[in-house]
mmCIF file of C-alpha atoms in Angstrom:
data_model
loop_
_atom_site.group_PDB
_atom_site.id
_atom_site.type_symbol
_atom_site.label_atom_id
_atom_site.label_comp_id
_atom_site.label_asym_id
_atom_site.label_seq_id
_atom_site.Cartn_x
_atom_site.Cartn_y
_atom_site.Cartn_z
ATOM 1 C CA UNK J 1 154.177 96.942 84.508
ATOM 2 C CA UNK J 2 150.592 96.677 85.815
ATOM 3 C CA UNK J 3 148.169 93.865 84.809
ATOM 4 C CA UNK J 4 144.393 94.107 85.268
ATOM 5 C CA UNK J 5 141.922 91.230 84.917
ATOM 6 C CA UNK J 6 138.216 91.998 84.260
ATOM 7 C CA UNK J 7 135.717 89.315 85.241
ATOM 8 C CA UNK J 8 132.554 90.690 83.600
ATOM 9 C CA UNK J 9 129.948 92.937 85.179
ATOM 10 C CA UNK J 10 130.100 91.898 88.824
ATOM 11 C CA UNK J 11 127.622 93.786 91.057
ATOM 12 C CA UNK J 12 129.447 96.104 93.462
ATOM 13 C CA UNK J 13 132.682 94.210 92.939
ATOM 14 C CA UNK J 14 135.546 95.394 95.074
ATOM 15 C CA UNK J 15 139.156 95.450 93.954
ATOM 16 C CA UNK J 16 141.867 93.864 96.026
ATOM 17 C CA UNK J 17 145.459 94.891 95.400
ATOM 18 C CA UNK J 18 147.986 92.118 95.826
ATOM 19 C CA UNK J 19 151.567 93.341 96.253
ATOM 20 C CA UNK J 20 153.701 90.252 95.903
ATOM 21 C CA UNK J 21 156.157 91.815 93.468
ATOM 22 C CA UNK J 22 157.033 95.333 92.498
ATOM 23 C CA UNK J 23 154.123 95.078 90.069
ATOM 24 C CA UNK J 24 150.565 95.381 91.426
ATOM 25 C CA UNK J 25 147.812 93.030 90.256
ATOM 26 C CA UNK J 26 144.226 94.276 90.602
ATOM 27 C CA UNK J 27 141.892 91.316 91.252
ATOM 28 C CA UNK J 28 138.141 91.985 91.582
ATOM 29 C CA UNK J 29 136.540 90.118 94.483
ATOM 30 C CA UNK J 30 132.875 89.193 95.131
ATOM 31 C CA UNK J 31 131.377 91.014 98.133
ATOM 32 C CA UNK J 32 130.587 88.817 101.109
ATOM 33 C CA UNK J 33 126.914 87.978 101.726
ATOM 34 C CA UNK J 34 125.591 88.992 105.125
ATOM 35 C CA UNK J 35 123.676 85.894 106.193
ATOM 36 C CA UNK J 36 122.851 87.426 109.572
ATOM 37 C CA UNK J 37 120.704 90.139 107.989
ATOM 38 C CA UNK J 38 118.880 87.555 105.874
ATOM 39 C CA UNK J 39 118.010 85.470 108.933
ATOM 40 C CA UNK J 40 116.559 88.472 110.719
ATOM 41 C CA UNK J 41 113.962 88.939 108.010
ATOM 42 C CA UNK J 42 111.973 85.899 109.184
ATOM 43 C CA UNK J 43 109.022 87.201 111.242
ATOM 44 C CA UNK J 44 110.959 90.270 112.411
ATOM 45 C CA UNK J 45 110.381 92.208 109.199
ATOM 46 C CA UNK J 46 106.921 90.759 108.531
ATOM 47 C CA UNK J 47 103.831 92.936 108.762
ATOM 48 C CA UNK J 48 101.404 92.408 111.636
ATOM 49 C CA UNK J 49 98.744 90.765 109.415
ATOM 50 C CA UNK J 50 101.336 88.338 108.044
ATOM 51 C CA UNK J 51 102.514 87.478 111.558
ATOM 52 C CA UNK J 52 98.942 86.951 112.777
ATOM 53 C CA UNK J 53 98.163 84.643 109.854
ATOM 54 C CA UNK J 54 101.379 82.680 110.409
ATOM 55 C CA UNK J 55 100.699 82.242 114.129
ATOM 56 C CA UNK J 56 97.157 81.011 113.475
ATOM 57 C CA UNK J 57 98.451 78.615 110.838
ATOM 58 C CA UNK J 58 100.912 77.146 113.356
ATOM 59 C CA UNK J 59 98.343 76.944 116.187
ATOM 60 C CA UNK J 60 94.681 77.927 115.765
ATOM 61 C CA UNK J 61 93.863 80.834 118.044
ATOM 62 C CA UNK J 62 97.447 81.993 118.414
ATOM 63 C CA UNK J 63 96.968 84.709 115.811
ATOM 64 C CA UNK J 64 93.881 85.922 117.647
ATOM 65 C CA UNK J 65 95.939 86.081 120.838
ATOM 66 C CA UNK J 66 98.561 88.108 118.929
ATOM 67 C CA UNK J 67 95.768 90.504 117.889
ATOM 68 C CA UNK J 68 94.573 90.645 121.530
ATOM 69 C CA UNK J 69 91.191 89.267 120.464
ATOM 70 C CA UNK J 70 91.169 86.736 123.282
ATOM 71 C CA UNK J 71 87.378 86.264 123.281
ATOM 72 C CA UNK J 72 87.592 84.587 119.862
ATOM 73 C CA UNK J 73 89.846 81.768 121.055
ATOM 74 C CA UNK J 74 87.096 79.795 122.887
ATOM 75 C CA UNK J 75 84.882 80.102 119.796
ATOM 76 C CA UNK J 76 87.627 78.655 117.608
ATOM 77 C CA UNK J 77 88.219 75.676 119.868
ATOM 78 C CA UNK J 78 84.492 75.118 120.448
ATOM 79 C CA UNK J 79 84.012 74.972 116.672
ATOM 80 C CA UNK J 80 86.947 72.598 116.343
ATOM 81 C CA UNK J 81 85.601 70.416 119.134
ATOM 82 C CA UNK J 82 82.141 70.123 117.572
ATOM 83 C CA UNK J 83 83.543 69.309 114.133
ATOM 84 C CA UNK J 84 86.004 66.854 115.657
ATOM 85 C CA UNK J 85 83.209 65.072 117.506
ATOM 86 C CA UNK J 86 81.159 64.637 114.337
ATOM 87 C CA UNK J 87 84.228 63.334 112.491
ATOM 88 C CA UNK J 88 84.814 60.797 115.253
ATOM 89 C CA UNK J 89 81.133 59.770 115.532
ATOM 90 C CA UNK J 90 80.538 59.410 111.796
ATOM 91 C CA UNK J 91 83.779 57.497 111.348
ATOM 92 C CA UNK J 92 82.880 55.149 114.231
ATOM 93 C CA UNK J 93 79.496 54.389 112.693
ATOM 94 C CA UNK J 94 81.001 54.017 109.241
ATOM 95 C CA UNK J 95 83.576 51.523 110.516
ATOM 96 C CA UNK J 96 80.836 49.548 112.313
ATOM 97 C CA UNK J 97 78.664 49.221 109.224
ATOM 98 C CA UNK J 98 81.696 48.438 107.060
ATOM 99 C CA UNK J 99 82.755 45.569 109.358
ATOM 100 C CA UNK J 100 79.181 44.248 109.501
ATOM 101 C CA UNK J 101 78.865 44.289 105.714
ATOM 102 C CA UNK J 102 82.225 42.577 105.313
ATOM 103 C CA UNK J 103 81.229 39.861 107.782
ATOM 104 C CA UNK J 104 77.907 39.327 106.072
ATOM 105 C CA UNK J 105 79.452 38.969 102.634
ATOM 106 C CA UNK J 106 82.496 36.860 103.543
ATOM 107 C CA UNK J 107 80.684 33.587 102.757
ATOM 108 C CA UNK J 108 81.290 32.116 106.211
ATOM 109 C CA UNK J 109 78.054 31.042 107.914
ATOM 110 C CA UNK J 110 79.748 31.080 111.313
ATOM 111 C CA UNK J 111 80.489 34.788 111.022
ATOM 112 C CA UNK J 112 77.634 36.839 112.432
ATOM 113 C CA UNK J 113 77.593 40.608 112.086
ATOM 114 C CA UNK J 114 76.395 42.990 114.798
ATOM 115 C CA UNK J 115 73.267 44.049 112.882
ATOM 116 C CA UNK J 116 71.867 40.633 112.022
ATOM 117 C CA UNK J 117 69.055 40.980 114.574
ATOM 118 C CA UNK J 118 68.536 44.729 114.188
ATOM 119 C CA UNK J 119 65.303 45.782 112.511
ATOM 120 C CA UNK J 120 65.990 47.095 109.025
ATOM 121 C CA UNK J 121 69.209 45.105 108.624
ATOM 122 C CA UNK J 122 67.949 41.595 109.272
ATOM 123 C CA UNK J 123 68.621 38.736 106.875
ATOM 124 C CA UNK J 124 64.944 37.868 107.043
ATOM 125 C CA UNK J 125 63.963 40.918 104.987
ATOM 126 C CA UNK J 126 62.951 40.049 101.417
ATOM 127 C CA UNK J 127 65.033 40.868 98.317
ATOM 128 C CA UNK J 128 68.218 41.079 100.395
ATOM 129 C CA UNK J 129 66.970 44.396 101.756
ATOM 130 C CA UNK J 130 68.836 44.070 105.056
ATOM 131 C CA UNK J 131 72.216 43.803 103.338
ATOM 132 C CA UNK J 132 71.349 46.684 101.030
ATOM 133 C CA UNK J 133 70.463 48.797 104.054
ATOM 134 C CA UNK J 134 73.844 47.958 105.579
ATOM 135 C CA UNK J 135 75.549 49.129 102.416
ATOM 136 C CA UNK J 136 73.549 52.358 102.305
ATOM 137 C CA UNK J 137 74.273 53.117 105.954
ATOM 138 C CA UNK J 138 77.977 52.485 105.429
ATOM 139 C CA UNK J 139 78.074 54.875 102.467
ATOM 140 C CA UNK J 140 75.971 57.459 104.328
ATOM 141 C CA UNK J 141 78.313 57.772 107.315
ATOM 142 C CA UNK J 142 81.424 57.633 105.137
ATOM 143 C CA UNK J 143 80.055 60.536 103.103
ATOM 144 C CA UNK J 144 79.350 62.700 106.143
ATOM 145 C CA UNK J 145 82.653 61.816 107.756
ATOM 146 C CA UNK J 146 84.439 63.061 104.633
ATOM 147 C CA UNK J 147 82.293 66.203 104.540
ATOM 148 C CA UNK J 148 83.161 66.904 108.166
ATOM 149 C CA UNK J 149 86.856 66.601 107.348
ATOM 150 C CA UNK J 150 86.424 69.124 104.529
ATOM 151 C CA UNK J 151 84.537 71.394 106.931
ATOM 152 C CA UNK J 152 87.408 71.124 109.423
ATOM 153 C CA UNK J 153 89.893 72.213 106.748
ATOM 154 C CA UNK J 154 87.661 75.168 105.849
ATOM 155 C CA UNK J 155 87.349 76.151 109.504
ATOM 156 C CA UNK J 156 91.134 76.032 109.837
ATOM 157 C CA UNK J 157 91.473 78.294 106.792
ATOM 158 C CA UNK J 158 88.877 80.712 108.177
ATOM 159 C CA UNK J 159 90.821 80.849 111.427
ATOM 160 C CA UNK J 160 93.942 81.932 109.530
ATOM 161 C CA UNK J 161 92.040 84.403 107.339
ATOM 162 C CA UNK J 162 90.205 85.934 110.308
ATOM 163 C CA UNK J 163 93.468 86.592 112.128
ATOM 164 C CA UNK J 164 94.935 88.207 108.995
ATOM 165 C CA UNK J 165 91.900 90.447 108.376
ATOM 166 C CA UNK J 166 91.541 91.380 112.047
ATOM 167 C CA UNK J 167 95.177 92.473 112.163
ATOM 168 C CA UNK J 168 94.493 94.697 109.142
ATOM 169 C CA UNK J 169 91.440 96.240 110.824
ATOM 170 C CA UNK J 170 93.430 96.927 113.996
ATOM 171 C CA UNK J 171 95.329 99.526 111.966
ATOM 172 C CA UNK J 172 92.203 101.577 111.270
ATOM 173 C CA UNK J 173 91.181 104.303 113.681
ATOM 174 C CA UNK J 174 87.612 103.695 114.828
ATOM 175 C CA UNK J 175 87.724 105.865 117.939
ATOM 176 C CA UNK J 176 85.173 108.481 118.999
ATOM 177 C CA UNK J 177 87.362 111.217 117.537
ATOM 178 C CA UNK J 178 86.160 110.173 114.075
ATOM 179 C CA UNK J 179 82.911 111.767 112.950
ATOM 180 C CA UNK J 180 81.105 112.500 109.710
ATOM 181 C CA UNK J 181 78.785 115.494 109.550
ATOM 182 C CA UNK J 182 76.376 116.472 106.779
ATOM 183 C CA UNK J 183 75.661 120.211 106.763
ATOM 184 C CA UNK J 184 73.106 121.897 104.494
ATOM 185 C CA UNK J 185 74.126 125.102 102.742
ATOM 186 C CA UNK J 186 73.756 127.345 99.705
ATOM 187 C CA UNK J 187 76.001 127.472 96.654
ATOM 188 C CA UNK J 188 76.143 130.687 94.630
ATOM 189 C CA UNK J 189 75.510 130.177 90.932
ATOM 190 C CA UNK J 190 75.179 132.516 87.939
ATOM 191 C CA UNK J 191 73.095 135.717 88.027
ATOM 192 C CA UNK J 192 73.524 136.087 91.791
ATOM 193 C CA UNK J 193 71.271 133.084 92.398
ATOM 194 C CA UNK J 194 71.807 130.406 94.993
ATOM 195 C CA UNK J 195 71.279 126.647 94.856
ATOM 196 C CA UNK J 196 70.900 124.303 97.837
ATOM 197 C CA UNK J 197 73.837 122.057 98.651
ATOM 198 C CA UNK J 198 75.126 119.662 101.291
ATOM 199 C CA UNK J 199 78.585 119.729 102.817
ATOM 200 C CA UNK J 200 80.257 116.562 104.064
ATOM 201 C CA UNK J 201 82.704 117.185 106.902
ATOM 202 C CA UNK J 202 84.963 114.389 108.175
ATOM 203 C CA UNK J 203 86.683 115.054 111.473
ATOM 204 C CA UNK J 204 89.834 112.991 111.919
ATOM 205 C CA UNK J 205 91.650 112.109 115.102
ATOM 206 C CA UNK J 206 94.040 114.773 116.288
#
């Protein structure tokens, strides 16, 4: 007597025959998953543009080095350095005005802020104009510090996008073997007449 057990529609299920008794029992088994092949797909099976974008996302300029566009790397870091300086400088000024405004408004007469004797921020200005100028300066540098941070994020994204696009363009043939020629000619029409025409000829790389 032979007994068979069906466990639904298993994909590529293999049958294992167990011979413990004179009767054979057919038991479907699930195929083993090759985890080694799945691990190899990371980066190894990626396209060149995807690799370049990933490298630039990990470290700005690394994707450009992968594309052999080494001259772009100093430009990337020069841009990052300039933006980083403005972030630092605007944040430093913002923090200075914020501390001065806090000291001026804390209600303690013994607390003197750093701008109390600076023209435009003095307490001697009428209508509390000096304090208002402190507040405006604080908000001004906070605004531009935040804008510089946004600009830094955009520059980082452009670095990734540039590496991805450049890797795509590396696949196009732009050598001297490519040429496009426009040749004038005549096209025969009805009644044995001819009409002027132009022929476009594209020579591809051999």
